[in-house]
Coordinates of C-alpha atoms in Angstrom, one line a residue:
Chain N
M149 CA 16.2 3.1 -6.6
T150 CA 19.4 1.8 -6.1
H151 CA 21.8 -0.2 -9.2
P152 CA 23.0 -3.0 -8.9
R153 CA 26.4 -1.9 -10.6
L154 CA 26.9 1.6 -8.1
S155 CA 25.8 -1.1 -4.8
R156 CA 28.7 -3.3 -5.6
A157 CA 31.1 -0.5 -6.0
T158 CA 29.7 0.5 -2.9
F159 CA 30.9 -2.7 -1.7
A160 CA 33.7 -2.8 -1.9
V161 CA 35.3 0.9 -1.0
S162 CA 33.0 -0.6 2.5
V163 CA 35.1 -3.2 2.8
V164 CA 38.5 -1.7 1.7
I165 CA 38.0 1.2 4.3
V166 CA 37.1 -1.1 7.2
L167 CA 40.7 -3.6 6.1
L168 CA 42.3 -0.5 6.1
T169 CA 41.4 0.6 9.4
I170 CA 41.8 -3.0 11.2
L171 CA 45.5 -3.0 9.5
A172 CA 46.1 0.4 11.0
V173 CA 45.3 -0.6 14.1
A174 CA 47.1 -4.1 14.2
R175 CA 50.6 -1.7 12.9
A176 CA 49.7 1.2 15.0
T177 CA 49.2 -2.0 18.6
K178 CA 51.9 -5.1 16.5
A179 CA 48.9 -6.2 17.3
L180 CA 50.0 -9.0 14.3
D181 CA 51.1 -11.8 16.9
P182 CA 50.1 -15.2 16.2
N183 CA 49.0 -15.5 19.3
L184 CA 46.4 -13.3 18.5
W185 CA 45.0 -14.8 16.3
Q186 CA 45.3 -18.6 17.6
L187 CA 43.1 -16.9 20.6
L188 CA 40.4 -15.8 17.8
E189 CA 40.9 -18.0 14.9
L190 CA 38.0 -21.1 16.5
P191 CA 36.0 -18.4 18.8
L192 CA 35.4 -16.5 15.8
V193 CA 34.6 -19.0 13.2
D194 CA 32.2 -20.9 15.8
G195 CA 30.7 -17.5 16.9
A196 CA 30.0 -16.6 13.3
R197 CA 28.4 -19.4 12.7
N198 CA 26.4 -19.7 15.6
T199 CA 25.1 -16.0 14.6
I200 CA 24.2 -16.9 11.6
I201 CA 22.1 -19.9 12.6
L202 CA 20.3 -18.0 15.5
S203 CA 19.5 -15.3 12.5
L204 CA 17.6 -17.4 10.4
T205 CA 16.3 -19.5 12.9
I206 CA 14.4 -16.1 14.4
I207 CA 14.2 -13.9 11.3
P208 CA 12.3 -17.0 9.6
L209 CA 10.1 -17.8 12.6
G210 CA 9.2 -13.4 13.1
L211 CA 8.8 -13.2 9.7
G212 CA 5.5 -16.4 10.2
I213 CA 4.7 -14.2 13.6
G214 CA 5.0 -10.6 11.8
F215 CA 2.5 -11.9 8.7
T216 CA -0.5 -13.6 11.4
V217 CA -0.1 -10.7 13.8
G218 CA -0.3 -8.0 10.6
W219 CA -3.6 -9.9 9.1
A220 CA -5.1 -10.3 12.2
R221 CA -4.4 -6.5 12.3
F222 CA -6.0 -5.9 9.7
S223 CA -8.9 -8.0 10.2
R224 CA -12.4 -5.9 10.3
H225 CA -13.4 -8.7 13.5
P226 CA -12.5 -6.7 16.9
I227 CA -12.2 -10.8 17.7
I228 CA -9.2 -11.4 16.1
S229 CA -7.9 -7.8 15.8
W230 CA -7.7 -6.4 19.5
P231 CA -5.0 -9.5 20.9
A232 CA -3.3 -8.5 17.6
T233 CA -3.4 -5.1 19.1
L234 CA -2.1 -5.8 22.6
Y235 CA 0.3 -8.0 21.5
V236 CA 1.7 -5.5 19.1
D237 CA 1.4 -2.2 21.7
F238 CA 2.8 -5.0 24.4
I239 CA 5.9 -6.3 22.9
R240 CA 6.9 -3.3 21.1
G241 CA 6.9 -1.3 24.9
V242 CA 9.5 -3.9 26.0
P243 CA 13.2 -4.2 25.3
P244 CA 13.7 -7.2 24.0
L245 CA 17.0 -7.7 26.5
V246 CA 13.8 -7.6 29.2
L247 CA 12.1 -10.6 27.1
I248 CA 15.2 -12.7 26.6
L249 CA 15.9 -12.9 29.8
F250 CA 12.1 -13.2 30.6
A251 CA 12.2 -16.3 28.6
F252 CA 15.2 -17.6 29.4
F253 CA 14.6 -17.7 32.9
W254 CA 11.2 -17.8 33.7
I255 CA 9.6 -19.8 31.4
P256 CA 11.3 -22.7 31.6
S257 CA 11.0 -22.9 34.9
L258 CA 7.3 -24.0 33.8
F259 CA 8.2 -27.0 33.0
A260 CA 9.6 -29.9 35.0
G261 CA 13.7 -31.0 34.2
A262 CA 13.7 -28.1 31.3
S263 CA 17.7 -27.6 29.7
F264 CA 20.0 -24.7 29.0
E265 CA 19.3 -25.3 25.7
S266 CA 15.5 -24.8 26.2
G267 CA 15.8 -22.0 27.6
L268 CA 18.3 -20.8 24.6
A269 CA 15.2 -21.7 22.7
F270 CA 12.9 -19.8 24.7
A271 CA 15.0 -16.6 24.6
A272 CA 15.7 -17.0 20.8
F273 CA 11.8 -17.3 21.0
A274 CA 11.4 -14.3 22.6
L275 CA 13.5 -12.0 20.4
A276 CA 11.7 -13.9 17.4
M277 CA 8.4 -12.9 19.0
H278 CA 9.8 -9.3 19.2
T279 CA 10.9 -7.8 15.7
G280 CA 7.6 -10.6 14.8
A281 CA 6.0 -7.3 16.5
Y282 CA 7.8 -4.4 14.4
Q283 CA 7.1 -6.9 11.4
A284 CA 3.5 -7.4 11.9
E285 CA 2.9 -3.5 12.1
I286 CA 4.9 -4.0 8.2
F287 CA 2.6 -6.0 6.9
R288 CA -0.6 -4.1 8.2
A289 CA 0.4 -1.0 6.3
G290 CA 1.5 -3.5 3.6
F291 CA -2.4 -5.5 3.3
Q292 CA -3.7 -1.6 4.1
A293 CA -1.9 -0.1 1.3
V294 CA -3.5 -2.8 -1.2
A295 CA -6.6 -0.6 -2.1
R296 CA -9.9 -1.6 -1.2
G297 CA -11.3 -0.9 -5.0
Q298 CA -8.8 -3.5 -6.7
I299 CA -10.4 -6.1 -3.2
E300 CA -13.7 -5.2 -5.3
A301 CA -12.6 -5.9 -8.3
G302 CA -10.9 -9.1 -8.1
E303 CA -14.0 -10.4 -6.5
A304 CA -16.0 -9.0 -9.0
V305 CA -14.1 -10.5 -11.6
G306 CA -15.7 -14.0 -9.8
L307 CA -12.3 -14.6 -8.2
S308 CA -12.8 -16.4 -4.3
K309 CA -11.6 -14.5 -1.3
G310 CA -8.9 -17.1 -1.2
Q311 CA -8.1 -16.3 -4.5
V312 CA -8.3 -12.9 -4.5
M313 CA -5.5 -12.9 -1.2
A314 CA -3.1 -15.4 -3.2
N315 CA -3.8 -13.3 -6.8
V316 CA -4.7 -9.2 -5.7
I317 CA -4.0 -8.8 -2.1
L318 CA -0.7 -11.0 -1.7
P319 CA 1.4 -9.5 -4.4
Q320 CA 1.4 -6.4 -3.5
T321 CA 1.6 -6.6 -0.2
F322 CA 4.6 -8.6 -0.8
R323 CA 6.1 -5.5 -2.9
V324 CA 5.5 -3.1 -0.9
T325 CA 6.5 -4.6 2.2
L326 CA 10.4 -5.8 1.2
P327 CA 12.0 -2.7 1.5
A328 CA 10.7 -2.8 5.9
L329 CA 11.3 -6.1 5.8
G330 CA 15.7 -6.4 4.7
N331 CA 15.4 -3.6 7.2
E332 CA 13.5 -5.4 10.1
F333 CA 16.2 -9.2 8.9
A334 CA 19.5 -6.3 9.7
L335 CA 17.9 -5.2 13.0
V336 CA 17.3 -9.2 13.7
I337 CA 21.1 -10.1 13.0
K338 CA 22.7 -7.3 15.2
D339 CA 19.8 -8.2 18.5
S340 CA 21.0 -11.9 18.0
S341 CA 23.9 -10.7 19.9
L342 CA 22.0 -10.2 22.7
L343 CA 21.2 -13.8 23.3
S344 CA 24.5 -14.4 24.3
I345 CA 23.5 -13.1 27.3
V346 CA 21.7 -16.1 28.1
G347 CA 24.8 -17.7 26.9
A348 CA 24.6 -18.3 23.5
T349 CA 28.0 -18.8 21.8
D350 CA 27.7 -16.2 18.8
L351 CA 30.4 -13.5 17.8
A352 CA 29.3 -11.3 21.0
Y353 CA 29.7 -13.9 23.2
W354 CA 33.2 -14.9 22.0
G355 CA 34.2 -11.6 22.2
K356 CA 33.3 -11.1 25.1
Q357 CA 35.1 -14.6 26.3
S358 CA 38.7 -13.2 24.6
E359 CA 38.6 -9.7 25.9
L360 CA 40.6 -11.6 29.2
G361 CA 42.9 -13.0 27.4
L362 CA 43.7 -11.0 25.2
L363 CA 44.5 -8.2 27.8
R364 CA 46.3 -10.6 29.2
L365 CA 48.3 -11.6 26.3
G366 CA 49.2 -7.7 24.6
S367 CA 47.0 -5.4 25.2
I368 CA 43.5 -3.1 25.5
E369 CA 44.4 -2.7 21.5
W370 CA 44.2 -6.1 20.8
V371 CA 40.4 -6.1 22.7
M372 CA 39.3 -3.9 20.2
L373 CA 41.0 -4.8 17.0
A374 CA 38.8 -8.3 18.7
W375 CA 35.8 -6.3 18.2
L376 CA 36.8 -4.6 15.3
I377 CA 36.7 -8.1 13.0
I378 CA 33.9 -8.8 15.4
A379 CA 31.6 -6.0 13.8
L380 CA 33.2 -6.8 10.2
V381 CA 32.0 -10.1 10.1
Y382 CA 28.7 -8.4 11.3
F383 CA 28.6 -6.3 9.4
V384 CA 29.0 -8.8 6.2
V385 CA 26.7 -10.7 7.2
T386 CA 23.8 -7.7 7.3
Y387 CA 25.2 -7.0 4.0
M388 CA 25.1 -9.7 2.0
V389 CA 20.7 -10.2 3.5
T390 CA 19.4 -6.8 3.0
Q391 CA 22.1 -7.4 -0.7
A392 CA 19.8 -10.2 -1.1
V393 CA 16.6 -8.3 -0.1
G394 CA 17.7 -5.8 -2.4
A395 CA 17.9 -8.4 -5.4
V396 CA 14.7 -10.0 -5.1
E397 CA 13.4 -6.0 -5.5
Q398 CA 14.8 -5.5 -8.0
S399 CA 14.1 -8.2 -9.9
Y400 CA 9.6 -7.7 -8.9
R401 CA 9.4 -4.3 -8.8
V402 CA 6.8 -2.8 -10.9
P403 CA 5.5 0.8 -11.8
G404 CA 3.8 2.6 -9.7
I405 CA 3.7 0.2 -6.6
G406 CA 5.2 2.3 -3.4
S407 CA 9.0 1.4 -3.6
V408 CA 10.4 2.8 -0.5
A409 CA 14.2 3.5 -0.5
F410 CA 16.1 2.4 2.5
Chain W
M212 CA -32.3 -10.5 -17.8
I213 CA -32.0 -8.6 -15.1
R214 CA -35.0 -7.5 -12.8
V215 CA -34.9 -6.6 -9.0
E216 CA -38.2 -6.4 -6.5
G217 CA -38.4 -4.5 -3.6
L218 CA -35.2 -4.1 -2.8
H219 CA -33.6 -2.3 0.8
K220 CA -30.3 -2.7 1.7
W221 CA -29.5 -0.4 5.8
F222 CA -25.6 0.5 6.4
G223 CA -25.8 -0.2 10.6
S224 CA -29.1 2.8 11.2
L225 CA -28.6 4.5 7.2
H226 CA -31.0 3.4 5.2
V227 CA -29.7 3.2 1.7
L228 CA -31.9 1.4 -0.8
K229 CA -35.9 1.3 0.4
G230 CA -37.6 -0.4 -2.0
V231 CA -36.5 -0.4 -5.5
S232 CA -37.7 -2.4 -7.8
L233 CA -36.8 -2.3 -12.1
S234 CA -35.5 -5.1 -15.0
V235 CA -33.9 -4.6 -17.5
E236 CA -34.5 -6.6 -20.5
K237 CA -32.0 -8.6 -23.0
G238 CA -29.6 -6.4 -24.8
D239 CA -30.9 -2.9 -23.5
V240 CA -29.0 -0.2 -22.1
L241 CA -30.8 1.5 -18.9
V242 CA -29.1 4.5 -16.8
V243 CA -29.7 5.3 -13.7
V244 CA -29.1 9.0 -12.7
G245 CA -29.1 10.8 -10.3
P246 CA -27.9 12.7 -6.9
S247 CA -24.7 11.5 -4.8
G248 CA -25.9 9.5 -1.8
S249 CA -29.1 8.3 -3.2
G250 CA -27.8 4.7 -3.9
K251 CA -27.3 4.5 -7.4
S252 CA -23.4 2.5 -6.2
T253 CA -25.4 0.5 -3.7
L254 CA -27.7 -0.7 -6.7
L255 CA -25.3 -1.8 -8.7
R256 CA -23.7 -3.5 -5.9
C257 CA -26.8 -5.4 -4.4
I258 CA -26.8 -7.3 -8.2
N259 CA -23.9 -8.8 -8.6
L260 CA -23.9 -9.3 -4.7
L261 CA -20.8 -6.8 -3.5
V262 CA -22.9 -5.7 -0.9
T263 CA -25.4 -8.0 0.2
P264 CA -29.5 -6.6 -0.3
D265 CA -30.7 -6.9 3.0
K266 CA -34.7 -7.0 1.6
G267 CA -36.1 -8.2 -1.8
S268 CA -35.0 -10.1 -4.4
V269 CA -32.7 -9.9 -7.5
F270 CA -32.9 -12.3 -10.5
I271 CA -30.8 -12.8 -13.5
E272 CA -32.1 -14.4 -16.6
G273 CA -34.9 -15.6 -13.9
V274 CA -33.2 -17.0 -11.1
K275 CA -33.0 -15.5 -7.9
V276 CA -29.7 -15.1 -6.5
N277 CA -29.8 -12.9 -3.4
A278 CA -30.3 -17.2 -2.4
P279 CA -28.4 -19.2 -0.3
K280 CA -27.4 -21.8 -2.2
I281 CA -26.1 -19.1 -5.2
R282 CA -22.2 -18.4 -4.5
P283 CA -21.6 -14.9 -4.9
E284 CA -18.8 -15.4 -7.2
W285 CA -20.7 -17.5 -10.2
V286 CA -23.2 -14.7 -10.1
R287 CA -20.7 -12.3 -9.9
Q288 CA -19.0 -14.4 -13.4
Q289 CA -22.9 -13.6 -15.6
V290 CA -22.8 -9.7 -14.5
G291 CA -19.5 -7.7 -14.8
M292 CA -18.4 -4.4 -13.0
V293 CA -16.6 -1.4 -14.6
F294 CA -15.8 1.0 -11.4
Q295 CA -15.8 4.8 -11.5
Q296 CA -11.7 4.3 -10.0
F297 CA -10.8 2.0 -12.8
N298 CA -9.5 -0.3 -10.1
L299 CA -7.1 -2.3 -12.0
F300 CA -4.6 -4.7 -10.9
S301 CA -1.2 -2.9 -10.1
H302 CA 0.7 -5.3 -9.4
L303 CA 0.0 -6.5 -13.0
T304 CA 0.4 -5.8 -17.0
A305 CA -3.0 -4.5 -19.2
L306 CA -3.4 -7.9 -20.5
E307 CA -2.9 -9.5 -16.9
N308 CA -5.7 -6.9 -16.1
V309 CA -7.6 -8.7 -18.3
T310 CA -6.4 -12.7 -17.9
L311 CA -6.5 -13.1 -14.4
G312 CA -10.4 -14.0 -14.0
L313 CA -9.8 -16.3 -17.6
R314 CA -7.6 -18.0 -15.8
K315 CA -8.4 -18.4 -12.4
V316 CA -12.3 -18.5 -12.7
M317 CA -12.7 -20.3 -16.4
G318 CA -9.6 -22.3 -16.2
L319 CA -8.4 -21.0 -19.5
S320 CA -4.8 -21.8 -20.3
R321 CA -2.4 -19.4 -20.5
E322 CA -2.2 -19.5 -24.5
Q323 CA -5.5 -19.5 -24.5
A324 CA -6.3 -15.7 -22.1
E325 CA -3.3 -14.3 -24.0
K326 CA -4.8 -14.5 -27.1
K327 CA -8.3 -14.3 -25.6
G328 CA -6.8 -10.5 -23.8
K329 CA -5.8 -9.6 -26.8
E330 CA -8.5 -9.3 -28.9
L331 CA -10.0 -7.6 -26.3
L332 CA -7.4 -5.0 -25.8
E333 CA -7.3 -4.4 -29.6
R334 CA -11.4 -4.0 -29.5
V335 CA -10.9 -1.4 -27.0
G336 CA -8.2 -0.1 -29.7
L337 CA -5.4 -1.3 -26.8
G338 CA -3.8 -3.2 -29.0
E339 CA 0.1 -2.1 -28.3
K340 CA -0.2 -1.4 -24.9
Y341 CA -0.8 -5.2 -23.6
D342 CA 2.2 -5.1 -21.3
S343 CA 2.1 -1.8 -19.8
Y344 CA 1.6 -1.8 -16.2
P345 CA -1.7 0.4 -15.2
A346 CA 1.0 3.1 -13.9
E347 CA 2.1 3.7 -17.0
L348 CA -1.3 4.2 -18.9
S349 CA -3.4 7.2 -18.8
G350 CA -7.3 7.0 -17.4
G351 CA -8.3 6.9 -20.3
Q352 CA -6.2 3.6 -21.1
Q353 CA -7.2 2.3 -17.8
Q354 CA -10.7 2.5 -17.9
R355 CA -10.8 1.0 -21.8
V356 CA -8.7 -2.2 -20.0
A357 CA -11.2 -2.2 -17.0
I358 CA -14.1 -2.4 -19.4
A359 CA -11.9 -5.6 -21.1
R360 CA -11.2 -6.7 -18.7
A361 CA -15.2 -7.4 -17.3
V362 CA -16.0 -7.9 -20.5
A363 CA -13.6 -10.9 -20.9
M364 CA -15.5 -12.7 -19.1
D365 CA -18.6 -13.5 -21.5
P366 CA -21.1 -11.6 -19.1
K367 CA -24.6 -11.4 -19.5
A368 CA -24.5 -8.2 -18.6
V369 CA -22.2 -4.7 -17.5
L370 CA -22.5 -2.9 -14.6
F371 CA -20.8 0.5 -14.9
D372 CA -20.4 2.8 -11.6
E373 CA -20.4 6.2 -13.1
P374 CA -17.4 5.1 -15.3
T375 CA -16.2 8.5 -16.4
S376 CA -16.7 10.5 -13.7
A377 CA -12.6 10.0 -12.6
L378 CA -11.3 10.9 -16.0
D379 CA -9.7 14.4 -16.8
P380 CA -12.1 15.9 -19.7
E381 CA -9.9 14.8 -23.0
Y382 CA -10.5 11.0 -21.9
I383 CA -14.3 10.4 -21.5
K384 CA -14.9 9.9 -25.1
E385 CA -12.6 7.6 -25.7
V386 CA -14.7 5.7 -22.8
L387 CA -17.5 6.1 -23.7
D388 CA -17.1 5.8 -27.2
V389 CA -16.0 2.1 -26.1
I390 CA -19.2 1.5 -24.2
T391 CA -21.4 2.7 -26.9
Q392 CA -19.8 0.3 -29.5
L393 CA -20.8 -2.6 -26.5
A394 CA -24.3 -1.6 -26.1
R395 CA -24.4 -1.4 -30.2
D396 CA -23.2 -5.0 -29.8
G397 CA -26.0 -6.2 -28.2
M398 CA -24.2 -6.4 -24.2
T399 CA -27.1 -5.8 -21.6
M400 CA -25.9 -3.1 -19.7
V401 CA -26.9 -0.8 -16.4
V402 CA -24.7 2.4 -16.2
V403 CA -24.3 4.5 -13.2
S404 CA -23.8 8.2 -15.6
H405 CA -24.1 11.5 -15.3
E406 CA -23.3 11.8 -18.9
M407 CA -26.3 13.0 -21.0
G408 CA -25.3 13.4 -24.0
F409 CA -25.1 9.4 -23.8
A410 CA -28.0 9.0 -21.6
R411 CA -29.9 10.3 -24.5
N412 CA -28.1 8.6 -27.3
V413 CA -27.6 5.3 -26.2
A414 CA -30.4 4.9 -22.9
K415 CA -33.1 2.0 -24.4
R416 CA -34.4 3.6 -20.7
V417 CA -33.4 5.6 -17.8
V418 CA -34.3 5.9 -13.8
F419 CA -33.8 8.7 -11.5
M420 CA -33.1 7.4 -8.4
D421 CA -33.2 9.7 -5.0
D422 CA -32.6 9.4 -1.3
G423 CA -32.9 5.1 -2.2
R424 CA -36.2 5.5 -4.6
I425 CA -36.8 5.2 -8.0
I426 CA -38.5 8.4 -8.5
E427 CA -39.2 8.2 -11.9
E428 CA -38.8 6.2 -15.1
G429 CA -39.0 6.3 -19.0
T430 CA -37.3 6.8 -22.1
P431 CA -34.6 9.2 -22.0
E432 CA -36.9 11.8 -23.9
E433 CA -39.3 11.6 -20.7
V434 CA -37.0 11.4 -18.2
L435 CA -34.0 13.6 -19.4
V436 CA -35.9 16.4 -21.0
N437 CA -40.0 16.4 -20.3
P438 CA -38.9 14.9 -16.8
R439 CA -43.2 15.2 -14.4
Q440 CA -41.8 14.8 -11.0
E441 CA -40.1 17.8 -9.2
R442 CA -37.2 16.5 -7.6
T443 CA -35.8 15.3 -11.6
K444 CA -36.8 18.4 -13.1
A445 CA -34.3 20.4 -9.8
F446 CA -31.4 17.1 -11.0
V447 CA -31.7 17.4 -14.4
A448 CA -32.1 21.5 -14.2
K449 CA -29.0 21.6 -12.3
V450 CA -26.9 19.0 -14.0
L451 CA -27.2 20.5 -17.5
E452 CA -26.4 23.8 -15.5

């Protein structure tokens, strides 16, 4: 159990440590040159914005896929559960980078007049499918964590199947899966950097783009500093998301329902 | 009140109920005894359609309920059930466990449901505990909440599936007391239980089941004290050992 005040303290300490490190590097390399900031400011703002947009698109998509596939995996009908199992097994066995390249280069070629943007959309969707496979396993475990007897008890008081789902299964699945889902969201934010390979102008993309200019203007330390700043932005975004999930978890906490610490 | 005729149930190739017939009059308590695997639980679950009978009929107040036109949800409102493992909803408080059905099935407002829920928890001696979650209650307290939950729906009868088998010995009495009180108040009940004292004090009739069939039926005295069938004698001797 993480105490809210303790979390804030950890956060403050982490930020201070990272900032101190950056300052130390900057001082050691005399990097506080106005040229550096000129070179970094626009890409950083643009990149951070795009990273956040990508994450906020992929996370809900992945959540939708994960919930649906997880529910299908939980189903007792093989016609429903079998394709879901195939999906999870396949996607988990392929590196997300390969999925992205496949989605970017191959899928758009099936459609006439496909654009770069559509390729990028497919690539983002590939990442959603990837996290969806992992989230499906989280949801399946979450559904299975609801004791069969409680479903029976819900039916025994006269609830319909839909009411049992809404009032007995989902509230418990939600509580059990939340910590693991928060973990998965954090992975998505960082995995979204893979989309820079196919030209998404996110933080990682701008980091890569700035390297040459920074080298010409300064030194390898400048490049390192740029990546350090980018890492810090990833850290802050991820931290905010995991803290938000933690806060939701805290407010729905019920004694006796599995809270997996992470 | 409850009548069962020629009930059969198969699970795959396993023939669990092999033509069971019985009837329970209004206000009566029927206790079902028998070795594990004899089909007692399945019989109870067929009465409220948690398990669908493959052959035979179940009548509640003369209405055949295992019929295509009858909604199982409606049947389960008529016949409450209490489980061996309590099966309280673990994300809900004791009061919410009792009021969920009142609100979602009977359509009571939150205020009405909570008023009734608190009265019922009071009746099972848990007036103070309405805000506790199942994990914060003892087994005996959980089972009493489960009884309140079943009774809350104003059922015509309540089925008890080994209500004390999962309890630590020190909690058995408090649960049996609540069930006994319910019987004295005139509730029709079918109770699967091996509590011989309870059966003798509360049951109007007792049936002994083995291998999916009713072997012997009669008053508690007849079945539990002076059984006629060999299998009943062997079982009673074992349980009283």
